[in-house]
């Protein structure tokens, strides 16, 4: 009997690299291996490839190529942005506003800034994940230098009204940065229209390789950062060190593919996601988190009442789903996102994040529903 296939439903954690991306990257490991800082044909080839990728990525996000700085991922970009901005602007104030439901890449960096004397206000959210825009406005003081709010939440898919938030923030002469990592490649992104000052995102969420990402810094809004890494002056001195050309080429190609295929992929995934939710909601005690909110088309977060959370994961071994963000998945703590939304600790532990992607089929969804339904029913009878 052939071994049963494991079903991957954790695309918000990471995506497989698209074979077209791999093909584009391969020559840059071997014949086109030059260091882009070298002033000869090998270096020029590498430099051209890096700039070509910058164009491809900027097209996806609707910004200028010169507004993008390559990093090793969204986490490094968050560190460069937050530390660089706060250091540069510390004479203007020491207060930052963020939200309880941000990713650890932001929360932990803000925590490090707090240890260095900055004051952080973490906005509350309602049961769907919405911040109160009045609370945001009222939290801005004369000392506030930055608002930091993600576009789409990695656990629930909740989408913040970022353009409106940027308007409120700018009206008070405060800058805004956004973690757009989960939104890129799933919904159209127009950085020019959003009019935010800084943004961070990552290649491995859009079928590109791991270990490469980008920091967007608005030229129009004249944002400047103090450098926090030092070396050979690459990336205008903000992120020095020899660039990972194959990964950057892959990031660019992934961005190009996503630019053309996102709309049809997202439509298909939304249909699958809706089907998944309809079927899962037939389980007694099942509740979709952020159900009524504007959400990413590929993400569902579902909680089950009166079930011991740790048991669900032990039994669901044919499915790769997540109980929280992947970065904190090794520590079995209730999700800070769900807790902030008012979900009880017990119910948060009995929650699944299911995120669909390019390779997800209807059969995968049907299999997942059957496995989850069976598991929950077994756990109910075990505890009855
Ligand atoms: N921000 C969000 C919303 C994410 O989902 C992730 C990845 O899980 C990150 C930041 C970190 O990205 P990277 O792995 O590129 O550092």
Coordinates of C-alpha atoms and ligand atoms in Angstrom, one line a residue:
X1 CA 0.0 0.0 0.0
X2 CA 1.5 3.4 -0.9
X3 CA 2.3 5.6 2.1
X4 CA -0.3 8.3 2.7
X5 CA 0.7 11.8 1.6
X6 CA 1.0 14.4 4.3
X7 CA -1.0 17.5 3.4
X8 CA 0.7 20.9 3.7
X9 CA -1.7 23.6 4.8
X10 CA 0.7 26.1 6.4
X11 CA 1.5 28.5 3.6
X12 CA 1.6 31.5 5.9
X13 CA 4.6 29.9 7.6
X14 CA 6.5 29.3 4.4
X15 CA 5.9 28.4 0.8
X16 CA 7.7 25.9 -1.5
X17 CA 10.0 27.6 -4.0
X18 CA 8.3 27.7 -7.4
X19 CA 10.3 25.5 -9.9
X20 CA 10.4 28.5 -12.3
X21 CA 12.1 30.4 -9.5
X22 CA 14.6 27.6 -8.9
X23 CA 15.5 27.6 -12.6
X24 CA 16.1 31.3 -12.6
X25 CA 18.4 31.1 -9.6
X26 CA 20.5 28.1 -10.6
X27 CA 23.0 29.9 -13.0
X28 CA 23.8 32.4 -10.2
X29 CA 25.3 29.6 -8.1
X30 CA 27.7 28.4 -10.8
X31 CA 28.6 30.3 -14.0
X32 CA 27.2 33.7 -12.8
X33 CA 28.7 33.6 -9.3
X34 CA 30.4 37.0 -9.3
X35 CA 30.4 39.5 -6.4
X36 CA 28.3 42.4 -7.5
X37 CA 30.9 44.8 -6.0
X38 CA 33.6 43.5 -8.4
X39 CA 34.4 45.8 -11.3
X40 CA 34.5 43.2 -14.1
X41 CA 32.1 41.3 -16.2
X42 CA 31.2 38.8 -13.5
X43 CA 30.5 41.5 -11.0
X44 CA 28.5 43.5 -13.6
X45 CA 26.3 40.4 -14.4
X46 CA 25.5 40.0 -10.7
X47 CA 24.8 43.7 -10.3
X48 CA 22.5 43.7 -13.3
X49 CA 20.6 40.7 -11.9
X50 CA 20.2 42.3 -8.5
X51 CA 18.8 45.5 -10.0
X52 CA 16.5 43.5 -12.3
X53 CA 15.1 41.8 -9.2
X54 CA 14.6 45.1 -7.5
X55 CA 12.5 46.3 -10.5
X56 CA 10.4 43.1 -10.4
X57 CA 9.8 43.5 -6.6
X58 CA 9.0 47.2 -6.9
X59 CA 6.4 46.4 -9.6
X60 CA 4.6 44.0 -7.3
X61 CA 4.5 46.5 -4.5
X62 CA 4.1 49.7 -6.7
X63 CA 7.1 51.6 -5.4
X64 CA 10.4 52.8 -6.9
X65 CA 13.2 50.2 -7.1
X66 CA 15.5 52.7 -5.2
X67 CA 13.1 52.6 -2.3
X68 CA 13.9 48.9 -1.6
X69 CA 16.8 47.6 0.5
X70 CA 17.5 43.9 0.5
X71 CA 17.7 42.2 3.8
X72 CA 17.8 38.5 5.0
X73 CA 14.0 38.6 5.5
X74 CA 11.2 40.5 7.2
X75 CA 12.7 40.1 10.7
X76 CA 16.0 41.8 9.8
X77 CA 14.1 44.5 7.9
X78 CA 12.0 45.1 11.0
X79 CA 15.1 45.5 13.1
X80 CA 16.8 47.9 10.6
X81 CA 13.6 49.9 10.2
X82 CA 12.7 50.2 13.9
X83 CA 16.2 50.7 15.3
X84 CA 17.3 52.9 12.4
X85 CA 14.2 55.1 12.6
X86 CA 14.2 55.5 16.4
X87 CA 17.9 56.3 16.6
X88 CA 17.5 58.9 13.8
X89 CA 14.5 60.5 15.4
X90 CA 15.1 60.2 19.1
X91 CA 15.5 63.9 19.4
X92 CA 11.9 64.3 18.2
X93 CA 10.3 61.9 20.7
X94 CA 10.5 58.5 22.4
X95 CA 7.0 57.1 21.9
X96 CA 5.9 54.4 19.5
X97 CA 2.4 53.0 18.9
X98 CA 1.8 49.4 17.8
X99 CA -0.7 46.7 18.5
X100 CA -1.0 43.6 20.6
X101 CA -1.6 41.3 17.6
X102 CA 1.7 42.1 15.7
X103 CA 4.1 39.3 14.8
X104 CA 7.0 38.6 17.1
X105 CA 9.4 40.1 14.6
X106 CA 7.9 43.4 15.5
X107 CA 6.9 42.8 19.2
X108 CA 10.4 41.5 20.2
X109 CA 12.1 44.4 18.4
X110 CA 9.8 46.9 20.1
X111 CA 10.6 45.1 23.4
X112 CA 14.4 45.7 22.7
X113 CA 13.7 49.4 22.1
X114 CA 11.6 49.5 25.3
X115 CA 14.7 48.2 27.1
X116 CA 16.6 51.2 25.6
X117 CA 14.2 53.7 27.0
X118 CA 11.5 54.0 24.3
X119 CA 7.9 53.9 25.4
X120 CA 5.5 51.7 23.5
X121 CA 1.7 51.8 23.5
X122 CA 0.2 48.5 22.3
X123 CA -3.3 49.1 21.0
X124 CA -6.1 46.7 21.9
X125 CA -8.2 44.9 19.3
X126 CA -11.9 43.8 19.3
X127 CA -13.1 40.2 18.8
X128 CA -12.4 40.3 15.1
X129 CA -8.9 41.9 15.3
X130 CA -9.9 45.5 14.6
X131 CA -8.2 48.4 16.3
X132 CA -10.3 51.3 17.4
X133 CA -9.2 54.2 15.2
X134 CA -10.2 56.7 17.8
X135 CA -8.0 54.9 20.3
X136 CA -5.1 55.2 17.8
X137 CA -5.7 58.9 17.3
X138 CA -6.0 59.6 21.0
X139 CA -2.8 57.6 21.8
X140 CA -0.7 59.9 19.6
X141 CA 1.1 62.5 21.8
X142 CA 3.7 65.2 21.2
X143 CA 6.3 62.5 21.9
X144 CA 5.0 60.0 19.3
X145 CA 7.4 59.4 16.4
X146 CA 6.1 56.2 14.8
X147 CA 3.0 54.0 14.4
X148 CA 3.8 50.4 13.6
X149 CA 0.9 48.3 12.3
X150 CA 0.8 45.2 10.2
X151 CA -1.3 45.1 7.0
X152 CA -2.5 41.4 7.3
X153 CA -2.3 39.2 10.4
X154 CA -0.3 36.0 9.9
X155 CA -2.6 34.0 12.3
X156 CA -6.1 35.1 11.4
X157 CA -5.6 36.8 8.0
X158 CA -7.2 40.0 9.4
X159 CA -6.5 43.0 7.2
X160 CA -6.1 46.4 8.8
X161 CA -7.4 49.5 7.0
X162 CA -3.9 50.7 6.5
X163 CA -4.6 53.6 4.1
X164 CA -7.0 55.2 6.6
X165 CA -4.5 54.5 9.5
X166 CA -1.7 56.2 7.5
X167 CA -4.0 59.2 7.0
X168 CA -4.7 59.5 10.7
X169 CA -1.1 59.1 11.5
X170 CA 0.2 61.6 9.0
X171 CA -2.4 64.2 10.0
X172 CA -0.6 64.2 13.3
X173 CA 2.8 64.4 11.7
X174 CA 3.8 61.0 12.8
X175 CA 5.4 58.4 10.5
X176 CA 4.0 54.9 9.9
X177 CA 5.6 51.6 9.3
X178 CA 3.9 48.4 8.3
X179 CA 4.7 44.7 8.3
X180 CA 3.2 43.7 5.0
X181 CA 4.8 40.3 4.9
X182 CA 1.6 38.2 4.8
X183 CA -0.3 40.5 2.5
X184 CA 2.3 40.5 -0.3
X185 CA 1.4 38.0 -3.0
X186 CA -2.1 37.4 -1.6
X187 CA -3.8 40.8 -2.1
X188 CA -2.7 43.7 -4.3
X189 CA -0.3 46.0 -2.6
X190 CA 0.1 49.6 -3.7
X191 CA 2.7 51.3 -1.5
X192 CA 2.3 54.6 -3.3
X193 CA -1.4 54.7 -2.7
X194 CA -1.1 53.4 0.9
X195 CA 1.3 56.3 1.5
X196 CA 3.1 54.6 4.4
X197 CA 6.7 55.5 5.2
X198 CA 8.3 52.1 5.7
X199 CA 7.3 48.5 5.0
X200 CA 8.9 45.1 5.5
X201 CA 8.3 41.8 3.6
X202 CA 9.9 38.5 2.7
X203 CA 10.6 36.2 -0.2
X204 CA 9.7 32.9 1.3
X205 CA 6.0 33.8 1.7
X206 CA 5.7 34.3 -2.0
X207 CA 7.2 31.0 -3.4
X208 CA 10.7 32.5 -3.4
X209 CA 13.7 31.3 -1.4
X210 CA 14.3 31.8 2.3
X211 CA 16.8 34.2 3.7
X212 CA 15.9 37.2 1.6
X213 CA 13.5 40.0 2.1
X214 CA 13.1 43.8 1.7
X215 CA 12.8 47.0 3.6
X216 CA 10.8 49.7 1.8
X217 CA 11.6 53.3 2.7
X218 CA 9.5 56.0 1.1
X219 CA 11.6 58.6 -0.8
X220 CA 8.6 60.9 -1.2
X221 CA 8.1 61.1 2.5
X222 CA 11.9 61.8 3.0
X223 CA 12.4 59.0 5.5
X224 CA 16.0 58.5 6.7
X225 CA 17.4 55.8 9.0
X226 CA 20.5 55.5 11.0
X227 CA 22.5 52.5 9.9
X228 CA 22.7 49.6 12.4
X229 CA 25.1 47.3 10.5
X230 CA 28.5 48.4 9.2
X231 CA 30.8 47.1 6.5
X232 CA 31.3 47.4 2.8
X233 CA 28.7 50.1 2.2
X234 CA 26.3 47.8 0.1
X235 CA 22.6 48.8 0.0
X236 CA 23.5 52.5 0.5
X237 CA 25.3 51.6 3.8
X238 CA 22.0 50.4 5.4
X239 CA 22.6 46.7 5.0
X240 CA 26.2 46.1 4.2
X241 CA 27.8 42.8 3.2
X242 CA 28.0 40.8 0.0
X243 CA 24.5 40.3 -1.3
X244 CA 23.1 36.8 -1.7
X245 CA 22.6 37.1 -5.5
X246 CA 20.9 33.7 -6.2
X247 CA 18.4 34.4 -3.5
X248 CA 17.7 37.9 -4.7
X249 CA 17.3 36.6 -8.3
X250 CA 14.8 34.1 -6.9
X251 CA 12.9 36.8 -4.9
X252 CA 12.6 38.9 -8.1
X253 CA 11.4 36.0 -10.2
X254 CA 8.9 35.0 -7.4
X255 CA 7.6 38.6 -7.3
X256 CA 7.2 38.6 -11.1
X257 CA 5.2 35.4 -11.1
X258 CA 3.0 36.5 -8.2
X259 CA 2.4 39.8 -10.0
X260 CA 0.8 38.0 -12.9
X261 CA -0.8 35.1 -11.1
X262 CA -2.0 36.5 -7.8
X263 CA -5.5 37.4 -8.8
X264 CA -6.5 34.0 -10.3
X265 CA -4.7 32.2 -7.5
X266 CA -6.4 34.2 -4.8
X267 CA -9.8 33.7 -6.4
X268 CA -9.3 30.0 -6.4
X269 CA -8.0 29.9 -2.8
X270 CA -10.9 32.0 -1.6
X271 CA -13.4 29.4 -3.0
X272 CA -11.5 26.6 -1.4
X273 CA -11.2 28.5 1.9
X274 CA -14.9 29.1 2.0
X275 CA -15.6 25.5 1.3
X276 CA -13.2 24.5 4.1
X277 CA -14.9 26.8 6.5
X278 CA -18.5 25.7 5.6
X279 CA -17.5 22.1 6.2
X280 CA -15.6 22.7 9.4
X281 CA -18.4 24.8 10.9
X282 CA -20.5 21.6 10.8
X283 CA -18.4 20.4 13.8
X284 CA -20.3 21.3 17.0
X285 CA -18.4 24.0 19.0
X286 CA -16.3 25.2 16.0
X287 CA -15.9 28.9 15.6
X288 CA -13.9 30.8 12.9
X289 CA -11.9 33.7 14.3
X290 CA -12.2 37.0 12.5
X291 CA -14.9 35.5 10.4
X292 CA -16.8 38.7 9.6
X293 CA -13.6 40.7 9.0
X294 CA -11.8 41.7 5.8
X295 CA -9.4 38.8 5.6
X296 CA -6.7 37.2 3.4
X297 CA -8.3 34.8 1.0
X298 CA -6.1 31.9 1.9
X299 CA -6.3 31.9 5.7
X300 CA -8.6 30.4 8.3
X301 CA -8.3 30.3 12.0
X302 CA -10.7 28.0 13.8
X303 CA -11.2 27.3 17.5
X304 CA -13.0 24.3 19.1
X305 CA -14.8 24.5 22.4
X306 CA -14.2 22.1 25.2
X307 CA -11.3 20.2 23.5
X308 CA -7.8 19.8 24.9
X309 CA -5.6 21.6 22.4
X310 CA -2.5 19.6 22.8
X311 CA -4.4 16.4 21.8
X312 CA -5.5 17.9 18.5
X313 CA -2.0 18.3 17.3
X314 CA -0.8 14.9 18.5
X315 CA -3.6 13.3 16.5
X316 CA -3.5 15.4 13.4
X317 CA -0.2 14.1 12.2
X318 CA -1.2 13.8 8.5
X319 CA -1.8 17.5 8.3
X320 CA 0.7 20.3 8.4
X321 CA -1.3 23.1 10.1
X322 CA -0.2 25.6 12.7
X323 CA -1.6 26.5 16.1
X324 CA -0.1 30.0 16.1
X325 CA 2.6 31.8 14.2
X326 CA 5.3 29.4 13.1
X327 CA 8.0 31.4 14.9
X328 CA 6.4 30.6 18.3
X329 CA 5.1 27.2 17.4
X330 CA 7.7 25.4 19.5
X331 CA 6.5 26.9 22.7
X332 CA 3.0 25.8 23.6
X333 CA 1.5 29.0 24.7
X334 CA -1.9 30.2 23.7
X335 CA -1.6 32.5 20.7
X336 CA -1.1 36.1 21.8
X337 CA -3.2 37.2 18.8
X338 CA -6.2 35.1 19.8
X339 CA -5.9 36.1 23.5
X340 CA -5.8 39.8 22.5
X341 CA -9.1 39.2 20.5
X342 CA -10.7 37.9 23.7
X343 CA -10.5 34.1 23.0
X344 CA -10.0 32.2 26.2
X345 CA -6.7 30.5 26.9
X346 CA -8.2 27.1 26.7
X347 CA -10.0 27.8 23.4
X348 CA -6.9 29.5 21.9
X349 CA -4.9 26.3 22.6
X350 CA -7.6 24.4 20.8
X351 CA -7.3 26.5 17.6
X352 CA -5.9 25.7 14.2
X353 CA -4.5 28.1 11.6
X354 CA -5.0 26.6 8.2
X355 CA -3.4 28.5 5.3
X356 CA -3.8 27.4 1.7
X357 CA -1.5 28.0 -1.2
X358 CA -0.8 27.4 -4.9
X359 CA -0.6 23.6 -4.5
X360 CA -3.7 23.2 -2.4
X361 CA -6.4 21.1 -4.1
X362 CA -10.1 20.4 -3.4
X363 CA -9.0 16.8 -2.4
X364 CA -6.6 18.3 0.1
X365 CA -9.4 20.3 1.6
X366 CA -11.8 17.3 1.8
X367 CA -9.0 15.2 3.4
X368 CA -8.3 17.9 5.9
X369 CA -12.0 18.3 6.8
X370 CA -12.3 14.5 7.3
X371 CA -9.2 14.3 9.5
X372 CA -10.1 17.3 11.6
X373 CA -13.7 16.2 12.0
X374 CA -12.6 12.7 13.0
X375 CA -10.1 14.0 15.5
X376 CA -12.5 16.5 17.2
X377 CA -15.2 13.8 17.5
X378 CA -12.8 11.4 19.0
X379 CA -11.6 13.9 21.5
X380 CA -15.2 14.8 22.4
X381 CA -16.0 11.2 23.1
X382 CA -12.7 10.7 25.0
X383 CA -13.6 13.6 27.4
X384 CA -17.4 12.9 27.6
Ligands
LIG1 N1 6.1 39.2 9.8 C1 5.1 38.3 9.6 C2 3.7 38.8 9.6 C3 5.3 37.0 9.3 O1 4.3 36.2 9.1 C4 6.7 36.6 9.4 C5 7.0 35.1 9.2 O2 6.5 34.3 9.8 C6 7.7 37.5 9.6 C7 7.3 38.8 9.9 C8 9.2 37.1 9.6 O3 9.6 36.9 8.3 P1 11.1 36.3 8.0 O4 10.9 34.9 8.2 O5 11.3 36.7 6.6 O6 12.0 36.9 9.0

